[in-house]
Short mmCIF file of C-alpha atoms in Angstrom, two decimals:
data_model
loop_
_atom_site.label_atom_id
_atom_site.label_comp_id
_atom_site.label_asym_id
_atom_site.label_seq_id
_atom_site.Cartn_x
_atom_site.Cartn_y
_atom_site.Cartn_z
CA VAL A 1 115.01 76.70 158.02
CA PRO A 2 118.00 74.47 157.26
CA LYS A 3 120.74 74.16 159.87
CA PHE A 4 123.48 73.18 157.48
CA LEU A 5 124.33 74.52 154.03
CA HIS A 6 126.84 73.12 151.61
CA ILE A 7 127.90 74.69 148.28
CA LYS A 8 129.85 72.54 145.89
CA ALA A 9 131.20 73.28 142.38
CA SER A 10 130.41 70.57 139.87
CA ARG A 11 132.63 69.45 137.05
CA GLU A 12 130.38 71.17 134.48
CA GLY A 13 131.08 74.61 135.91
CA GLU A 14 127.74 74.79 137.72
CA SER A 15 127.29 75.61 141.36
CA ARG A 16 124.98 73.51 143.51
CA CYS A 17 123.60 74.25 146.92
CA TYR A 18 122.34 71.38 149.07
CA PHE A 19 120.63 71.64 152.41
CA THR A 20 118.63 69.33 154.64
CA LEU A 21 115.94 70.17 157.17
CA ASN A 22 116.86 69.63 160.85
CA GLN A 23 119.68 67.25 159.90
CA GLY A 24 123.40 67.43 159.66
CA PHE A 25 125.23 67.39 156.35
CA ASN A 26 124.69 64.09 154.55
CA ARG A 27 127.77 62.87 152.72
CA SER A 28 125.88 60.21 150.77
CA ASN A 29 124.76 62.89 148.26
CA LYS A 30 121.36 61.33 147.57
CA LEU A 31 119.57 64.04 145.62
CA SER A 32 116.15 62.77 146.66
CA ARG A 33 116.83 64.12 150.15
CA TYR A 34 118.00 67.56 149.09
CA ILE A 35 116.61 70.65 147.41
CA VAL A 36 118.93 71.62 144.57
CA ILE A 37 119.36 75.22 143.50
CA ARG A 38 121.19 75.64 140.22
CA SER A 39 122.66 78.69 138.55
CA GLN A 40 123.98 78.21 135.04
CA LEU A 41 125.40 81.63 134.46
CA ALA A 42 128.44 82.22 136.68
CA GLY A 43 126.43 81.22 139.76
CA THR A 44 124.44 84.44 139.82
CA GLY A 45 121.21 82.82 140.91
CA ILE A 46 119.16 85.25 138.77
CA LEU A 47 116.19 83.58 137.11
CA ASP A 48 116.57 85.46 133.82
CA ALA A 49 120.20 84.46 133.61
CA THR A 50 119.18 81.05 132.34
CA ASN A 51 117.93 82.61 129.12
CA SER A 52 120.37 82.23 126.27
CA LEU A 53 121.80 85.31 124.61
CA SER A 54 120.27 84.20 121.33
CA GLU A 55 116.80 84.90 122.73
CA ILE A 56 117.54 88.60 123.29
CA LYS A 57 115.55 90.66 120.78
CA PRO A 58 116.16 94.27 119.73
CA SER A 59 113.80 96.82 121.24
CA PRO A 60 111.02 98.33 119.10
CA LYS A 61 112.74 101.74 119.25
CA PHE A 62 116.00 100.27 117.95
CA ARG A 63 114.08 98.48 115.20
CA GLY A 64 112.46 101.82 114.36
CA VAL A 65 115.84 103.49 113.91
CA CYS A 66 117.01 100.61 111.74
CA PHE A 67 113.81 100.71 109.69
CA TYR A 68 114.11 104.39 108.82
CA SER A 69 117.81 103.97 108.09
CA MET A 70 117.03 101.11 105.71
CA THR A 71 114.29 103.17 104.05
CA VAL A 72 116.74 105.98 103.35
CA MET A 73 119.54 103.71 102.13
CA ALA A 74 117.22 101.66 99.93
CA GLY A 75 115.86 104.85 98.37
CA VAL A 76 119.12 106.49 97.30
CA LEU A 77 119.54 104.67 93.99
CA PRO A 78 115.82 104.58 93.04
CA PHE A 79 115.51 108.29 93.76
CA GLY A 80 118.44 109.01 91.47
CA ILE A 81 116.83 106.96 88.72
CA LEU A 82 113.54 108.82 89.17
CA ILE A 83 115.23 112.21 88.78
CA VAL A 84 116.99 111.16 85.59
CA ALA A 85 113.94 109.44 84.07
CA HIS A 86 111.32 112.01 85.10
CA PRO A 87 111.66 114.29 82.02
CA LEU A 88 111.22 111.30 79.68
CA ALA A 89 108.20 110.07 81.64
CA LEU A 90 106.55 113.50 81.37
CA ILE A 91 106.99 113.42 77.60
CA PHE A 92 106.05 109.83 76.77
CA ASP A 93 103.81 108.70 79.67
CA PRO A 94 102.59 111.68 81.74
CA TYR A 95 99.56 109.92 83.28
CA LYS A 96 100.27 106.23 83.91
CA THR A 97 104.07 106.52 84.38
CA LYS A 98 104.29 102.72 83.93
CA PHE A 99 108.06 103.04 83.89
CA TYR A 100 107.92 103.83 87.59
CA ASN A 101 106.05 100.67 88.63
CA LEU A 102 109.12 98.59 89.34
CA ILE A 103 111.10 101.28 91.18
CA PRO A 104 108.66 101.87 94.09
CA LYS A 105 108.08 98.11 94.34
CA LEU A 106 111.80 97.37 94.73
CA TRP A 107 112.26 100.21 97.21
CA ALA A 108 109.31 99.18 99.39
CA THR A 109 110.31 95.51 99.33
CA ALA A 110 113.91 96.27 100.31
CA SER A 111 112.78 98.64 103.09
CA ILE A 112 110.47 96.21 104.88
CA ALA A 113 112.04 92.81 104.12
CA PRO A 114 114.33 92.79 107.21
CA PHE A 115 111.51 93.79 109.56
CA PHE A 116 108.28 91.99 108.68
CA ASP A 117 106.77 89.59 106.17
CA ILE A 118 103.88 90.31 103.83
CA GLU A 119 101.22 87.79 102.88
CA LEU A 120 99.25 88.66 99.74
CA GLU A 121 95.81 87.16 99.19
CA GLY A 122 93.41 87.62 96.27
CA LEU A 123 95.94 88.67 93.63
CA GLU A 124 93.62 87.14 91.04
CA ASN A 125 91.17 89.99 91.80
CA LEU A 126 93.55 92.66 90.53
CA PRO A 127 92.54 94.14 87.16
CA PRO A 128 95.01 94.08 84.24
CA GLN A 129 97.96 96.44 84.58
CA ASN A 130 96.68 98.78 81.88
CA ALA A 131 93.10 98.91 83.20
CA PRO A 132 92.34 102.01 85.30
CA ALA A 133 90.63 101.50 88.67
CA VAL A 134 90.01 103.15 92.02
CA TYR A 135 91.76 101.30 94.86
CA VAL A 136 90.64 101.79 98.47
CA SER A 137 91.91 100.38 101.76
CA ASN A 138 91.61 100.76 105.51
CA HIS A 139 94.28 102.93 107.13
CA GLN A 140 96.08 101.87 110.33
CA SER A 141 99.66 103.11 110.10
CA ILE A 142 102.04 105.33 108.15
CA ILE A 143 103.69 102.14 106.85
CA ASP A 144 100.47 101.10 105.06
CA PHE A 145 101.72 102.26 101.68
CA TYR A 146 104.77 99.94 101.82
CA PRO A 147 102.75 96.71 101.35
CA LEU A 148 100.61 98.47 98.75
CA LEU A 149 103.66 99.48 96.70
CA THR A 150 104.88 95.87 96.62
CA LEU A 151 101.93 95.13 94.29
CA GLY A 152 103.79 96.96 91.53
CA ARG A 153 100.71 98.93 90.45
CA SER A 154 100.92 102.43 89.00
CA PHE A 155 98.15 103.96 91.11
CA LYS A 156 98.51 107.51 92.33
CA PHE A 157 98.22 108.07 96.07
CA ILE A 158 96.47 111.01 97.64
CA GLY A 159 98.61 112.25 100.52
CA LYS A 160 98.69 115.00 103.10
CA ASN A 161 100.38 118.03 101.55
CA THR A 162 102.95 118.37 104.34
CA VAL A 163 104.38 114.91 103.53
CA PHE A 164 105.50 116.25 100.15
CA LEU A 165 107.91 118.58 101.96
CA TYR A 166 109.92 115.70 103.46
CA PRO A 167 113.34 115.34 101.81
CA GLY A 168 113.62 112.20 99.72
CA ILE A 169 110.26 110.48 100.16
CA GLY A 170 108.22 113.67 99.68
CA TRP A 171 110.12 114.59 96.54
CA ALA A 172 109.73 111.05 95.22
CA MET A 173 105.96 111.27 95.79
CA TYR A 174 105.86 114.45 93.74
CA ILE A 175 107.86 112.89 90.89
CA LEU A 176 105.63 109.80 90.93
CA GLY A 177 102.60 112.02 90.39
CA MET A 178 101.02 111.63 93.83
CA ILE A 179 98.29 114.11 94.69
CA PRO A 180 98.67 116.45 97.71
CA VAL A 181 95.63 117.49 99.70
CA LYS A 182 95.18 119.88 102.63
CA ARG A 183 93.37 118.64 105.69
CA MET A 184 90.07 120.35 106.49
CA ASP A 185 90.19 122.28 103.20
CA ILE A 186 87.11 121.59 101.06
CA ARG A 187 88.51 123.25 97.94
CA SER A 188 91.70 121.21 98.20
CA HIS A 189 89.67 117.99 98.43
CA LEU A 190 87.51 118.95 95.46
CA GLU A 191 90.62 119.74 93.44
CA ALA A 192 92.11 116.35 94.37
CA VAL A 193 88.92 114.57 93.22
CA ARG A 194 89.00 116.52 89.94
CA ARG A 195 92.61 115.55 89.33
CA CYS A 196 91.84 111.92 90.11
CA MET A 197 89.02 111.85 87.56
CA ASP A 198 91.36 113.39 84.99
CA LEU A 199 93.98 110.71 85.68
CA VAL A 200 91.46 107.85 85.49
CA ARG A 201 89.99 109.11 82.21
CA ASN A 202 93.51 109.09 80.80
CA GLY A 203 94.06 105.46 81.78
CA ALA A 204 95.73 105.81 85.20
CA SER A 205 94.62 104.32 88.52
CA VAL A 206 94.24 106.16 91.82
CA PHE A 207 94.38 105.06 95.43
CA PHE A 208 92.41 106.40 98.41
CA PHE A 209 92.36 105.83 102.15
CA PRO A 210 88.64 106.70 102.38
CA GLU A 211 88.76 106.99 106.18
CA GLY A 212 90.82 110.12 105.61
CA THR A 213 93.17 109.45 108.52
CA ARG A 214 94.70 106.59 110.45
CA SER A 215 92.63 104.63 112.93
CA LYS A 216 93.72 105.28 116.53
CA ASP A 217 92.19 102.11 117.99
CA GLY A 218 92.22 99.71 115.04
CA LYS A 219 88.49 100.15 114.39
CA LEU A 220 87.34 100.98 110.88
CA GLY A 221 86.21 104.58 110.53
CA ASP A 222 83.54 106.03 108.30
CA PHE A 223 84.33 106.28 104.58
CA LYS A 224 84.27 109.58 102.74
CA LYS A 225 82.66 109.70 99.28
CA GLY A 226 85.55 111.11 97.24
CA ALA A 227 86.96 107.82 95.94
CA PHE A 228 83.54 106.45 95.08
CA THR A 229 82.49 109.63 93.30
CA VAL A 230 85.54 109.24 91.05
CA ALA A 231 84.65 105.59 90.32
CA ALA A 232 80.97 106.31 89.69
CA LYS A 233 81.58 109.25 87.34
CA THR A 234 84.34 107.55 85.34
CA GLY A 235 82.79 104.07 85.22
CA VAL A 236 85.86 102.23 86.53
CA PRO A 237 85.70 99.52 89.22
CA VAL A 238 86.47 100.01 92.90
CA ILE A 239 89.05 97.53 94.23
CA PRO A 240 88.66 97.19 98.03
CA MET A 241 91.72 96.00 99.94
CA THR A 242 92.11 95.08 103.60
CA LEU A 243 95.36 95.69 105.46
CA ILE A 244 95.95 93.62 108.59
CA GLY A 245 98.85 93.96 111.03
CA THR A 246 100.37 97.32 110.14
CA GLY A 247 98.68 99.01 113.11
CA GLU A 248 100.36 96.57 115.49
CA ILE A 249 103.79 96.93 113.90
CA MET A 250 103.74 100.74 113.95
CA PRO A 251 100.70 102.06 115.83
CA ALA A 252 99.31 105.51 115.07
CA GLY A 253 101.09 108.07 117.24
CA MET A 254 104.10 105.77 117.79
CA GLU A 255 105.99 106.32 114.56
CA HIS A 256 109.34 105.89 116.33
CA VAL A 257 108.84 102.17 116.99
CA VAL A 258 108.67 99.07 114.79
CA ASN A 259 107.27 96.03 116.58
CA SER A 260 107.79 92.52 115.31
CA GLY A 261 104.93 90.94 113.40
CA SER A 262 103.60 90.26 109.93
CA VAL A 263 101.27 91.99 107.50
CA LYS A 264 98.46 90.53 105.43
CA LEU A 265 97.06 92.33 102.40
CA ILE A 266 93.78 90.98 101.02
CA ILE A 267 92.59 92.14 97.59
CA HIS A 268 88.82 91.79 97.19
CA LYS A 269 86.73 91.40 94.06
CA PRO A 270 86.05 94.57 92.05
CA ILE A 271 82.84 96.52 92.70
CA LYS A 272 81.15 98.50 89.91
CA GLY A 273 78.23 100.90 89.89
CA ASN A 274 77.12 104.46 89.19
CA ASP A 275 75.93 105.36 92.69
CA PRO A 276 78.73 106.65 94.95
CA GLU A 277 76.79 105.93 98.13
CA ILE A 278 76.16 102.28 97.24
CA LEU A 279 79.81 101.85 96.25
CA ARG A 280 80.89 103.39 99.53
CA GLN A 281 78.70 101.08 101.60
CA LEU A 282 79.71 97.94 99.69
CA ALA A 283 83.43 98.71 99.94
CA ARG A 284 83.27 99.54 103.65
CA ASN A 285 81.19 96.46 104.50
CA THR A 286 83.61 94.25 102.58
CA ILE A 287 86.62 95.55 104.53
CA LEU A 288 84.73 95.61 107.84
CA ASP A 289 83.62 91.97 107.49
CA THR A 290 87.15 90.90 106.60
CA LEU A 291 88.65 92.66 109.61
CA SER A 292 86.09 90.94 111.84
CA ILE A 293 86.82 87.48 110.37
CA GLU A 294 90.59 87.94 110.69
CA ALA A 295 90.22 89.14 114.30
CA GLN A 296 88.24 86.01 115.15
CA LYS A 297 90.88 83.81 113.53
CA LYS A 298 93.59 85.51 115.57
CA LYS A 299 91.59 85.12 118.79
CA ARG A 300 91.13 81.39 118.20
CA LEU A 301 94.86 80.92 117.59
CA SER A 302 95.91 82.87 120.69
#
């Protein structure tokens, strides 16, 4: 325990505390004989006080509020355009609604740009814009459809019927021709599959989350046959896609937060066939293997 303590203000506005063990105060000020305690923020002596203000990051909850605010603001003009253009689209392009491709893409890009980056891989595997296909992807978060919309494709999503009741986004989904489905209702699912086959036969593309719901732990769930039945009966290819990172940015059950991070969307080569079960297995194995490879890459980098 030191017997003598001396505190001296330096010319740089820092405070310094020198003490020696079992000795009197040494006026020679040789730092090799002293322990120096420095406080750079008003002499508080708090360890975290040395962190610069520029390193302070907004909380995930605050980012969540900002994200939803940006989503609403970015959607005001596009939603107005959709309302005005919808009657013309129903007359001249009731199935593909190619006119709408750019609007959802711009809205999704503007909504997520301030919060996370998107890396797209395998764009060469996408079929031509006018070629109908069945797109499938893993499902980790409610923000999954944002990266998918940035592709600018005119596929129709299948969504939970209650989402269509939300002001703004639900109405936009209805105008864009998305297909509502009731959970745990077999007739509703069969009707959705029938509508999808009708759309595909008329030149449109459809999109499925074949797991049926979001993954709670990041693991890939079992795939339902609906999407692959549509592909097999209409003869169009299945385009598997793997989403990586959305579950960490907004985990299932934590829709009020937006964590920092990035998203990777990988488009795989098309799969064709007339057996729904084989298509289902091939698509799931493709996504499962990709998730495993990406997880190993992340583990090596950490």
